[in-house]
Amino acid sequence: MDLVIRDARVIDGTGGPSYRADVALDGGRIAAIHPETASGPRPSAARALQAHGLALSPGFIDMHAHSDLALLRDPDHSAKAAQGVTLEVLGQDGLSYAPVDDRTLAEVRSAIAGWNGGAPGGARRDDDDGDGVDFDFDWRTVGEYLDRLDRGIAVNAAYLVPQGSVRMLAVGWDDRPATEAELTRMRQLVAEGLEQGAVGMSSGLTYPPGMYADLAELAELCRVVARHGGYYCPHHRSYGAGALQAYQEMINLARDTGCALHLAHAVMNFGVNEGRAPELLALLDDALARGADITLDTYPYTPGCTTLVALLPGWAHEGGPEAVLARLKDETTAARIGRCLREQGSDGCHGVPVEWDTVEISGVGDPALSSWVGRTVADTAGRRGEDPWEAVRGLLIEDRLGSTILQHVGHEENVRAIMRHRVHTGGSDGILQGDKPHPRAYGTFPRYLGRYARELGILSLEEAVAHLTSRPAARLRLPDRGLVREGCRADLVLFDPDTVADGARFDEPRVLPSGIPHVLIDGRFVIRDGRRTHVLAGRSVRRTR
């Protein structure tokens, strides 16, 4: 055999008690498990690793990742590999880079530059093509994007067909119902993406142009997803004033279409939802009791993270990024946007009037604007003697919509209550861009193990591992991942239960975790003795029936 890991505390992903064992690997799979209580000879191999009291678990699955370009741009990708993440699910929030054509590729690159970088044009980035991306976008379909990943990446990746990108191709940026011909094309694009290997479909129903889809349109696409055995992953219409109604809308949609549902970053945020997680969980329990197929993911932090432009009302986005900039430059229209944000509460801010002291700029595309980073809008505007909206308006124009933000609007009691639920999984929602990104991109998985399992006891260690491994693998319909079991893929993490901890903090967000010395993908070390190796063992993980 290739490798035997000796005397490990095996936490197998089922949620059951841990046990001591030798675990042998061969050909990228778990070949033998020999518990210390078993009789007979211990397995031998060409190489041996003494676990010395380390826990051995399946690799962690990040159910909500924004590494769509980072996996191609940064072969090291220690932000995730060092956490023990061996599989990420990309194509989130209804916007990503496949399927596209030449027109929509440019549009989506601009629209989500704050998430992933790679905005076309501009002198604010310093590589040869001027946009911070040193590779060609040489794909257009989902299958071609997955093929590109298969050339070798740091960790494995699955993909969701992004409904907003699909609508961009078929309808454009218009806020109107799709015609029958456009709906037919959208159904075809979703089906093609699933047939080429996508595991489901995502939506960003507070992000344009996906937010312009009505329930009937979403239902038609979900029926396609259901027929192909995938799941629907919505960022739904509100996490604020209308959160419970938005969750109910998605549950009803799943029930009516027969489509499996995975609720993205299932939080209850803003002051209107303080202490209301039990109401969400009651909603889920009722649907599950009626036979619904529902899972969810969360990150173990209270602030959220998105782009600054996302706070604008939906009507301000119609026509695409250039149209947004034109509206911001028009005094009358900009004043209307400001009133909507300040007084009514825009759909982009989940129906809640923006509180600028909770909005912290976490990154800018133009380095000349870096003085904004790490400060709230209220603070910077006050220092400048400006109205907060006028200051934001100027930043959006100068940065060409490329700024990212942290929103300090969450509630710890809600976070803890939701992570205990039996259908909960872990998702970082990690945006790796920006000068001061959210620490969840670097700390989500060790934070579950260290703070919430070991220190607070919100979950047992075995339960926490199950939430991060076998549950997401079951949602993804991957029977040979997410468990330490003979025949399963050797995607594994060795960590110290007594010391594992997140190192990333809001003031230092790019600090790697501690207590995770070894990570293997396909039986190969991607992290060894706490250091990133040269190995690129990751590949695309494609949908199976």
Coordinates of C-alpha atoms in Angstrom, one line a residue:
M1 CA 0.0 0.0 0.0
D2 CA 1.0 3.6 -0.5
L3 CA 0.7 5.0 3.0
V4 CA -0.4 3.9 6.5
I5 CA -1.5 6.4 9.1
R6 CA -0.9 4.8 12.5
D7 CA -2.6 5.3 15.8
A8 CA -5.0 7.9 14.6
R9 CA -8.2 9.0 16.5
V10 CA -10.6 8.3 13.7
I11 CA -13.6 10.6 13.6
D12 CA -15.3 9.0 10.6
G13 CA -17.9 11.6 9.6
T14 CA -21.0 9.6 10.7
G15 CA -21.3 11.5 14.0
G16 CA -20.6 8.3 15.9
P17 CA -17.9 7.9 18.6
S18 CA -14.3 8.2 17.6
Y19 CA -11.9 5.2 17.8
R20 CA -8.2 4.4 17.5
A21 CA -7.1 2.8 14.3
D22 CA -4.5 2.4 11.6
V23 CA -5.7 3.7 8.2
A24 CA -4.0 2.5 5.1
L25 CA -4.3 4.3 1.7
D26 CA -3.7 2.9 -1.7
G27 CA -4.4 4.3 -5.2
G28 CA -6.1 7.4 -3.8
R29 CA -8.6 5.5 -1.7
I30 CA -8.9 4.2 1.8
A31 CA -7.7 0.6 1.5
A32 CA -7.9 -0.7 5.0
I33 CA -9.0 0.4 8.5
H34 CA -7.5 -1.6 11.4
P35 CA -9.0 -0.6 14.8
E36 CA -6.7 -1.0 17.8
T37 CA -9.2 -3.6 19.2
A38 CA -8.9 -5.7 16.0
S39 CA -7.0 -9.0 15.9
G40 CA -4.6 -9.9 13.1
P41 CA -1.6 -8.1 11.6
R42 CA -1.6 -4.3 11.3
P43 CA -1.5 -3.0 7.7
S44 CA 1.9 -2.1 6.3
A45 CA 2.8 0.3 3.5
A46 CA 5.7 1.9 1.6
R47 CA 5.4 4.9 3.9
A48 CA 4.0 5.4 7.4
L49 CA 2.8 8.5 9.3
Q50 CA 2.6 8.4 13.1
A51 CA -0.6 10.3 14.1
H52 CA 0.6 10.8 17.7
G53 CA -2.9 11.5 19.0
L54 CA -4.1 13.5 16.0
A55 CA -7.7 13.1 14.9
L56 CA -8.2 11.7 11.4
S57 CA -11.4 12.9 9.6
P58 CA -12.8 13.1 6.1
G59 CA -11.8 16.3 4.3
F60 CA -14.1 19.2 4.9
I61 CA -16.5 20.3 2.2
D62 CA -17.1 24.0 1.7
M63 CA -20.7 24.1 0.5
H64 CA -20.5 27.8 -0.4
A65 CA -17.3 29.0 -1.9
H66 CA -16.3 31.9 -4.1
S67 CA -13.0 30.5 -5.4
D68 CA -14.2 30.4 -9.0
L69 CA -11.2 32.3 -10.3
A70 CA -8.9 31.9 -7.2
L71 CA -8.4 28.2 -7.9
L72 CA -7.0 29.1 -11.3
R73 CA -5.2 32.3 -10.3
D74 CA -3.6 31.0 -7.1
P75 CA -2.3 27.4 -7.3
D76 CA -1.3 27.5 -3.6
H77 CA -4.8 28.3 -2.4
S78 CA -3.7 27.9 1.3
A79 CA -6.7 29.9 2.4
K80 CA -8.8 26.7 2.0
A81 CA -6.2 23.9 1.8
A82 CA -4.8 24.8 5.2
Q83 CA -8.3 24.7 6.8
G84 CA -8.6 21.0 5.7
V85 CA -11.0 21.9 2.9
T86 CA -10.7 19.2 0.2
L87 CA -13.8 20.1 -1.9
E88 CA -15.5 23.5 -2.6
V89 CA -18.8 24.2 -4.3
L90 CA -18.5 27.0 -6.8
G91 CA -21.0 28.9 -9.0
Q92 CA -22.8 30.5 -6.0
D93 CA -25.4 33.2 -5.7
G94 CA -26.5 32.9 -9.3
L95 CA -23.4 34.6 -10.8
S96 CA -20.3 32.9 -12.2
Y97 CA -18.3 32.4 -15.4
A98 CA -20.1 29.6 -17.1
P99 CA -22.2 29.4 -19.2
V100 CA -21.3 32.7 -20.9
D101 CA -20.7 34.1 -24.3
D102 CA -18.3 36.9 -25.2
R103 CA -20.8 39.6 -24.2
T104 CA -21.9 38.1 -20.9
L105 CA -18.4 37.1 -19.9
A106 CA -17.4 40.8 -19.8
E107 CA -20.5 41.7 -18.0
V108 CA -20.2 39.0 -15.3
R109 CA -16.5 39.8 -14.8
S110 CA -17.5 43.4 -14.1
A111 CA -20.5 42.5 -12.0
I112 CA -18.7 40.3 -9.5
A113 CA -15.2 41.7 -9.6
G114 CA -15.6 42.4 -5.9
W115 CA -16.1 38.7 -5.3
N116 CA -13.5 37.2 -7.5
G117 CA -11.4 40.0 -9.1
G118 CA -10.9 39.8 -12.8
A119 CA -12.8 42.9 -13.9
P120 CA -12.0 43.7 -17.5
G121 CA -10.3 47.0 -18.3
G122 CA -8.9 49.7 -16.0
A123 CA -5.4 50.6 -14.9
R124 CA -5.9 49.7 -11.3
R125 CA -4.3 46.2 -11.6
D126 CA -0.8 45.6 -12.7
D127 CA -0.4 42.5 -14.8
D128 CA 0.0 42.4 -18.5
D129 CA -3.7 42.5 -19.5
G130 CA -4.5 45.2 -16.9
D131 CA -7.1 43.3 -14.9
G132 CA -5.3 41.2 -12.3
V133 CA -5.9 37.9 -14.2
D134 CA -2.9 36.2 -15.8
F135 CA -4.8 33.5 -17.6
D136 CA -7.2 33.3 -20.5
F137 CA -10.9 32.8 -20.1
D138 CA -10.7 30.0 -22.6
W139 CA -14.1 28.4 -21.7
R140 CA -17.7 29.3 -22.4
T141 CA -19.7 26.3 -21.3
V142 CA -20.0 24.6 -17.9
G143 CA -18.2 21.5 -19.2
E144 CA -15.3 23.6 -20.6
Y145 CA -14.9 25.3 -17.2
L146 CA -14.9 22.0 -15.4
D147 CA -12.3 20.7 -18.0
R148 CA -10.2 23.7 -17.2
L149 CA -10.3 22.8 -13.5
D150 CA -9.2 19.3 -14.4
R151 CA -5.8 20.6 -15.5
G152 CA -4.9 20.6 -11.8
I153 CA -6.1 22.8 -8.9
A154 CA -5.3 22.9 -5.2
V155 CA -8.6 21.3 -3.9
N156 CA -11.5 19.6 -5.6
A157 CA -14.4 21.7 -6.9
A158 CA -18.1 21.1 -7.8
Y159 CA -20.1 23.6 -9.7
L160 CA -23.7 25.0 -9.6
V161 CA -25.2 26.4 -12.8
P162 CA -25.7 30.1 -11.9
Q163 CA -29.3 31.2 -12.7
G164 CA -28.4 34.9 -13.0
S165 CA -25.7 34.1 -15.6
V166 CA -28.2 32.0 -17.5
R167 CA -30.8 34.9 -17.4
M168 CA -28.0 37.2 -18.6
L169 CA -27.5 35.1 -21.6
A170 CA -31.2 34.6 -22.5
V171 CA -32.9 37.8 -21.3
G172 CA -30.1 40.3 -20.6
W173 CA -30.4 42.8 -17.7
D174 CA -34.0 43.7 -18.2
D175 CA -36.4 43.7 -15.3
R176 CA -39.3 41.9 -16.9
P177 CA -40.8 38.4 -17.3
A178 CA -39.0 36.1 -19.7
T179 CA -40.7 35.4 -23.0
E180 CA -41.5 31.8 -23.8
A181 CA -38.6 31.6 -26.2
E182 CA -36.3 33.0 -23.6
L183 CA -37.6 30.6 -21.0
T184 CA -37.0 27.7 -23.4
R185 CA -33.4 28.8 -23.9
M186 CA -32.9 29.1 -20.1
R187 CA -34.2 25.6 -19.6
Q188 CA -31.9 24.4 -22.2
L189 CA -28.9 26.1 -20.7
V190 CA -29.6 24.7 -17.2
A191 CA -30.1 21.2 -18.6
E192 CA -26.8 21.5 -20.6
G193 CA -24.9 22.6 -17.5
L194 CA -26.2 19.7 -15.5
E195 CA -25.5 17.2 -18.2
Q196 CA -21.9 18.5 -18.4
G197 CA -21.4 17.9 -14.7
A198 CA -22.9 20.7 -12.6
V199 CA -24.4 19.4 -9.3
G200 CA -27.3 21.8 -9.3
M201 CA -28.4 25.4 -9.8
S202 CA -27.8 28.5 -7.7
S203 CA -29.7 31.9 -7.6
G204 CA -28.9 35.3 -6.2
L205 CA -32.3 36.7 -5.7
T206 CA -31.0 40.0 -4.3
Y207 CA -28.5 40.3 -7.2
P208 CA -29.3 41.3 -10.8
P209 CA -30.2 40.0 -13.2
G210 CA -31.3 36.8 -11.3
M211 CA -33.4 38.9 -9.0
Y212 CA -35.7 39.8 -11.9
A213 CA -37.0 36.3 -12.2
D214 CA -40.5 35.6 -10.9
L215 CA -41.5 32.5 -9.1
A216 CA -43.0 30.9 -12.2
E217 CA -39.7 31.3 -14.0
L218 CA -37.7 29.8 -11.1
A219 CA -40.1 26.9 -11.0
E220 CA -39.6 26.0 -14.6
L221 CA -35.8 25.9 -14.1
C222 CA -36.1 24.0 -10.8
R223 CA -38.1 21.3 -12.6
V224 CA -35.2 20.9 -15.0
V225 CA -32.8 20.6 -12.0
A226 CA -35.1 18.0 -10.4
R227 CA -35.2 15.9 -13.5
H228 CA -31.4 15.7 -13.6
G229 CA -31.1 14.8 -9.9
G230 CA -29.5 18.1 -8.9
Y231 CA -30.4 20.5 -6.1
Y232 CA -31.4 24.2 -6.0
C233 CA -29.2 26.5 -3.9
P234 CA -30.8 30.0 -3.6
H235 CA -29.5 33.1 -2.0
H236 CA -33.1 34.0 -1.5
R237 CA -34.9 37.4 -1.6
S238 CA -34.3 38.6 1.9
Y239 CA -32.2 37.9 5.0
G240 CA -33.7 40.9 6.7
A241 CA -37.2 42.4 6.9
G242 CA -38.8 39.6 4.8
A243 CA -36.5 36.7 5.8
L244 CA -39.1 34.2 7.0
Q245 CA -41.3 34.9 4.0
A246 CA -38.3 34.5 1.7
Y247 CA -37.4 31.2 3.3
Q248 CA -41.0 30.0 3.0
E249 CA -41.1 31.0 -0.7
M250 CA -38.1 28.7 -1.4
I251 CA -39.6 25.9 0.6
N252 CA -42.8 26.2 -1.3
L253 CA -40.9 26.3 -4.6
A254 CA -39.0 23.1 -3.7
R255 CA -42.3 21.4 -2.7
D256 CA -44.1 22.4 -5.9
T257 CA -41.3 21.4 -8.2
G258 CA -40.0 18.3 -6.5
C259 CA -36.5 19.8 -6.4
A260 CA -34.1 19.3 -3.5
L261 CA -33.3 22.5 -1.7
H262 CA -30.1 23.7 -0.1
L263 CA -30.4 27.1 1.6
A264 CA -27.3 29.2 1.1
H265 CA -25.8 31.0 4.1
A266 CA -29.0 30.5 6.1
V267 CA -28.8 33.4 8.5
M268 CA -31.3 35.7 10.2
N269 CA -29.7 39.1 10.1
F270 CA -30.4 42.8 11.0
G271 CA -32.2 44.1 14.1
V272 CA -35.6 42.9 12.9
N273 CA -34.5 39.2 13.3
E274 CA -32.6 39.3 16.6
G275 CA -33.5 36.1 18.5
R276 CA -35.7 34.7 15.7
A277 CA -33.7 31.7 14.6
P278 CA -36.2 29.3 16.3
E279 CA -38.9 30.6 14.0
L280 CA -36.8 29.6 11.0
L281 CA -36.0 26.2 12.5
A282 CA -39.7 25.6 13.2
L283 CA -40.4 26.4 9.5
L284 CA -37.7 23.9 8.4
D285 CA -38.9 21.2 10.8
D286 CA -42.4 21.4 9.5
A287 CA -41.2 21.1 5.9
L288 CA -38.9 18.2 6.8
A289 CA -41.8 16.4 8.6
R290 CA -43.8 16.7 5.4
G291 CA -41.1 15.0 3.4
A292 CA -39.2 17.9 2.0
D293 CA -35.5 17.4 1.0
I294 CA -33.8 20.4 2.5
T295 CA -30.3 21.2 3.8
L296 CA -28.6 24.5 4.6
D297 CA -25.2 25.9 5.2
T298 CA -23.8 28.7 7.5
Y299 CA -20.6 30.3 8.5
P300 CA -19.7 30.7 12.2
Y301 CA -19.5 34.5 12.3
T302 CA -22.0 37.3 12.7
P303 CA -21.0 39.9 10.0
G304 CA -21.9 39.3 6.4
C305 CA -19.9 40.2 3.3
T306 CA -20.9 41.3 -0.2
T307 CA -20.2 44.0 -2.7
L308 CA -21.0 47.7 -2.0
V309 CA -23.1 48.0 -5.2
A310 CA -25.3 45.1 -4.1
L311 CA -27.0 47.4 -1.5
L312 CA -28.6 49.4 -4.3
P313 CA -32.2 48.8 -5.2
G314 CA -32.9 46.3 -7.9
W315 CA -34.2 48.9 -10.4
A316 CA -30.9 50.7 -10.3
H317 CA -29.1 47.7 -11.7
E318 CA -31.3 47.3 -14.8
G319 CA -29.2 47.3 -18.0
G320 CA -26.0 46.1 -16.3
P321 CA -22.9 47.6 -14.7
E322 CA -22.5 50.5 -17.1
A323 CA -26.1 51.5 -16.7
V324 CA -25.6 51.5 -12.9
L325 CA -22.7 53.8 -13.2
A326 CA -24.7 56.1 -15.5
R327 CA -27.5 56.3 -12.9
L328 CA -25.0 57.1 -10.1
K329 CA -23.6 60.0 -12.2
D330 CA -27.0 61.4 -12.8
E331 CA -27.9 63.8 -9.9
T332 CA -31.6 63.2 -9.9
T333 CA -31.4 59.4 -10.1
A334 CA -28.7 59.2 -7.6
A335 CA -30.8 61.2 -5.1
R336 CA -33.6 58.7 -5.7
I337 CA -31.3 55.8 -4.9
G338 CA -30.1 57.6 -1.8
R339 CA -33.7 58.1 -0.5
C340 CA -34.5 54.4 -1.1
L341 CA -31.4 53.3 0.8
R342 CA -32.0 55.8 3.7
E343 CA -35.7 55.8 4.1
Q344 CA -37.4 52.8 2.5
G345 CA -34.9 50.0 2.7
S346 CA -33.9 48.6 -0.7
D347 CA -34.3 45.1 -1.8
G348 CA -30.5 45.0 -2.2
C349 CA -30.2 45.6 1.6
H350 CA -33.0 43.1 2.4
G351 CA -35.7 45.6 2.9
V352 CA -33.9 47.3 5.8
P353 CA -32.8 51.0 5.7
V354 CA -29.0 51.1 5.5
E355 CA -27.2 51.9 8.7
W356 CA -23.9 53.2 7.4
D357 CA -22.1 52.6 10.8
T358 CA -22.5 48.8 10.2
V359 CA -21.1 48.9 6.6
E360 CA -17.3 48.5 6.6
I361 CA -15.3 48.7 3.4
S362 CA -13.2 45.6 3.2
G363 CA -11.7 46.0 -0.3
V364 CA -11.3 48.3 -3.3
G365 CA -10.3 47.6 -6.8
D366 CA -8.3 50.8 -7.2
P367 CA -5.3 51.0 -4.7
A368 CA -5.7 54.8 -4.8
L369 CA -8.9 54.3 -2.7
S370 CA -7.3 52.2 0.0
S371 CA -7.9 54.8 2.7
W372 CA -11.5 53.6 2.7
V373 CA -10.5 50.0 3.7
G374 CA -11.1 49.0 7.3
R375 CA -13.4 51.9 8.1
T376 CA -17.1 52.1 8.2
V377 CA -18.9 54.4 5.7
A378 CA -20.2 56.5 8.6
D379 CA -16.6 57.0 9.9
T380 CA -15.1 57.9 6.6
A381 CA -17.9 60.2 5.6
G382 CA -17.8 61.9 9.0
R383 CA -14.0 62.5 8.6
R384 CA -14.6 64.0 5.2
G385 CA -17.6 66.0 6.3
E386 CA -19.8 64.4 3.7
D387 CA -23.2 62.8 3.6
P388 CA -22.7 59.0 3.8
W389 CA -24.7 58.3 0.6
E390 CA -22.8 60.9 -1.3
A391 CA -19.5 59.5 -0.1
V392 CA -20.6 56.0 -1.1
R393 CA -21.8 57.2 -4.5
G394 CA -18.4 58.7 -5.1
L395 CA -16.6 55.5 -4.1
L396 CA -18.8 53.4 -6.4
I397 CA -18.1 55.6 -9.3
E398 CA -14.3 55.9 -8.7
D399 CA -13.9 52.2 -8.0
R400 CA -16.2 51.2 -10.9
L401 CA -18.4 49.2 -8.6
G402 CA -15.4 47.0 -7.5
S403 CA -15.6 47.7 -3.7
T404 CA -16.5 45.0 -1.2
I405 CA -18.0 45.4 2.3
L406 CA -18.5 43.7 5.6
Q407 CA -22.0 44.2 7.1
H408 CA -22.0 44.0 10.9
V409 CA -25.7 43.0 11.2
G410 CA -25.7 39.4 12.6
H411 CA -26.6 37.9 15.9
E412 CA -24.6 35.3 17.8
E413 CA -27.6 33.5 19.3
N414 CA -29.0 33.0 15.8
V415 CA -25.7 31.6 14.5
R416 CA -25.5 29.1 17.4
A417 CA -29.1 27.9 17.1
I418 CA -28.9 27.3 13.4
M419 CA -25.6 25.4 13.4
R420 CA -27.1 22.8 15.8
H421 CA -29.8 21.8 13.3
R422 CA -29.7 18.3 11.9
V423 CA -29.6 19.5 8.2
H424 CA -26.9 22.0 8.8
T425 CA -23.6 22.0 6.8
G426 CA -20.6 24.3 6.8
G427 CA -20.0 26.9 4.1
S428 CA -17.5 29.7 4.3
D429 CA -19.0 32.1 1.8
G430 CA -15.4 33.1 1.6
I431 CA -14.6 36.1 -0.6
L432 CA -10.8 36.1 -1.1
Q433 CA -10.6 39.5 -2.7
G434 CA -9.9 42.8 -1.0
D435 CA -7.3 44.3 1.3
K436 CA -9.3 43.2 4.4
P437 CA -11.5 40.3 3.5
H438 CA -13.9 38.6 5.9
P439 CA -11.9 36.2 8.1
R440 CA -14.4 33.4 7.3
A441 CA -12.4 32.8 4.0
Y442 CA -9.5 31.6 6.1
G443 CA -11.1 30.4 9.3
T444 CA -14.5 28.9 9.0
F445 CA -13.7 25.2 9.4
P446 CA -11.2 25.3 12.3
R447 CA -13.5 27.8 14.0
Y448 CA -16.3 25.2 14.0
L449 CA -13.9 22.6 15.5
G450 CA -12.1 24.9 18.0
R451 CA -14.4 27.6 19.2
Y452 CA -17.8 26.0 18.7
A453 CA -17.0 22.4 19.5
R454 CA -14.1 22.4 21.9
E455 CA -14.5 25.7 23.7
L456 CA -18.3 26.3 23.7
G457 CA -19.6 22.8 23.3
I458 CA -22.3 23.9 20.9
L459 CA -21.6 20.7 19.0
S460 CA -19.5 17.7 20.0
L461 CA -16.4 17.2 17.9
E462 CA -17.9 14.2 16.2
E463 CA -21.1 16.1 15.4
A464 CA -19.1 19.1 14.1
V465 CA -17.1 16.8 11.8
A466 CA -20.3 15.2 10.5
H467 CA -21.7 18.6 9.6
L468 CA -18.6 19.4 7.6
T469 CA -18.1 16.1 5.8
S470 CA -20.8 13.4 5.4
R471 CA -23.8 15.7 5.4
P472 CA -22.5 17.9 2.5
A473 CA -21.3 14.7 0.7
A474 CA -24.8 13.3 0.9
R475 CA -26.3 16.5 -0.5
L476 CA -23.8 16.4 -3.4
R477 CA -24.7 12.7 -3.9
L478 CA -21.1 11.6 -3.5
P479 CA -21.2 8.2 -1.8
D480 CA -17.4 7.7 -1.8
R481 CA -16.6 11.0 0.0
G482 CA -17.3 12.5 3.4
L483 CA -16.5 9.3 5.4
V484 CA -13.5 7.4 6.7
R485 CA -14.6 4.1 5.3
E486 CA -12.8 1.4 3.2
G487 CA -13.3 2.2 -0.4
C488 CA -13.9 5.9 0.0
R489 CA -11.6 8.5 -1.5
A490 CA -8.6 9.4 0.5
D491 CA -9.5 13.0 1.0
L492 CA -8.5 13.3 4.7
V493 CA -7.5 15.8 7.4
L494 CA -5.3 15.2 10.4
F495 CA -5.9 17.8 13.2
D496 CA -5.1 18.2 16.9
P497 CA -8.4 18.4 18.7
D498 CA -6.8 20.2 21.6
T499 CA -5.2 23.0 19.6
V500 CA -7.1 23.4 16.3
A501 CA -8.1 27.0 16.0
D502 CA -8.8 29.7 13.4
G503 CA -6.1 32.3 13.2
A504 CA -7.9 34.9 11.0
R505 CA -9.3 37.9 12.7
F506 CA -11.1 41.0 11.4
D507 CA -8.0 43.1 11.8
E508 CA -5.7 40.3 10.4
P509 CA -8.0 38.2 8.1
R510 CA -5.3 36.3 6.2
V511 CA -3.8 34.4 9.1
L512 CA -3.8 30.6 8.5
P513 CA -5.2 28.3 11.2
S514 CA -3.3 26.2 13.7
G515 CA -3.5 22.6 14.7
I516 CA -4.0 21.1 11.2
P517 CA -0.7 19.6 10.2
H518 CA -1.7 17.3 7.4
V519 CA -4.3 17.4 4.6
L520 CA -4.5 14.8 1.8
I521 CA -6.5 14.8 -1.4
D522 CA -6.6 11.6 -3.4
G523 CA -4.1 10.1 -0.9
R524 CA -1.5 12.9 -1.7
F525 CA -0.3 15.5 0.8
V526 CA -1.4 19.0 -0.1
I527 CA -0.5 20.1 3.5
R528 CA 2.3 18.3 5.2
D529 CA 3.7 19.3 8.6
G530 CA 1.7 22.4 8.4
R531 CA 3.2 23.5 5.0
R532 CA 1.6 23.7 1.6
T533 CA 3.2 21.2 -0.8
H534 CA 3.5 21.6 -4.6
V535 CA 0.8 19.0 -5.2
L536 CA -2.2 20.0 -7.3
A537 CA -4.4 17.0 -6.6
G538 CA -7.8 18.7 -7.0
R539 CA -10.1 18.1 -9.9
S540 CA -13.7 18.8 -10.8
V541 CA -16.3 16.7 -9.1
R542 CA -19.2 16.2 -11.5
R543 CA -22.8 15.3 -10.8
T544 CA -23.8 11.7 -10.5
R545 CA -27.4 10.4 -10.5

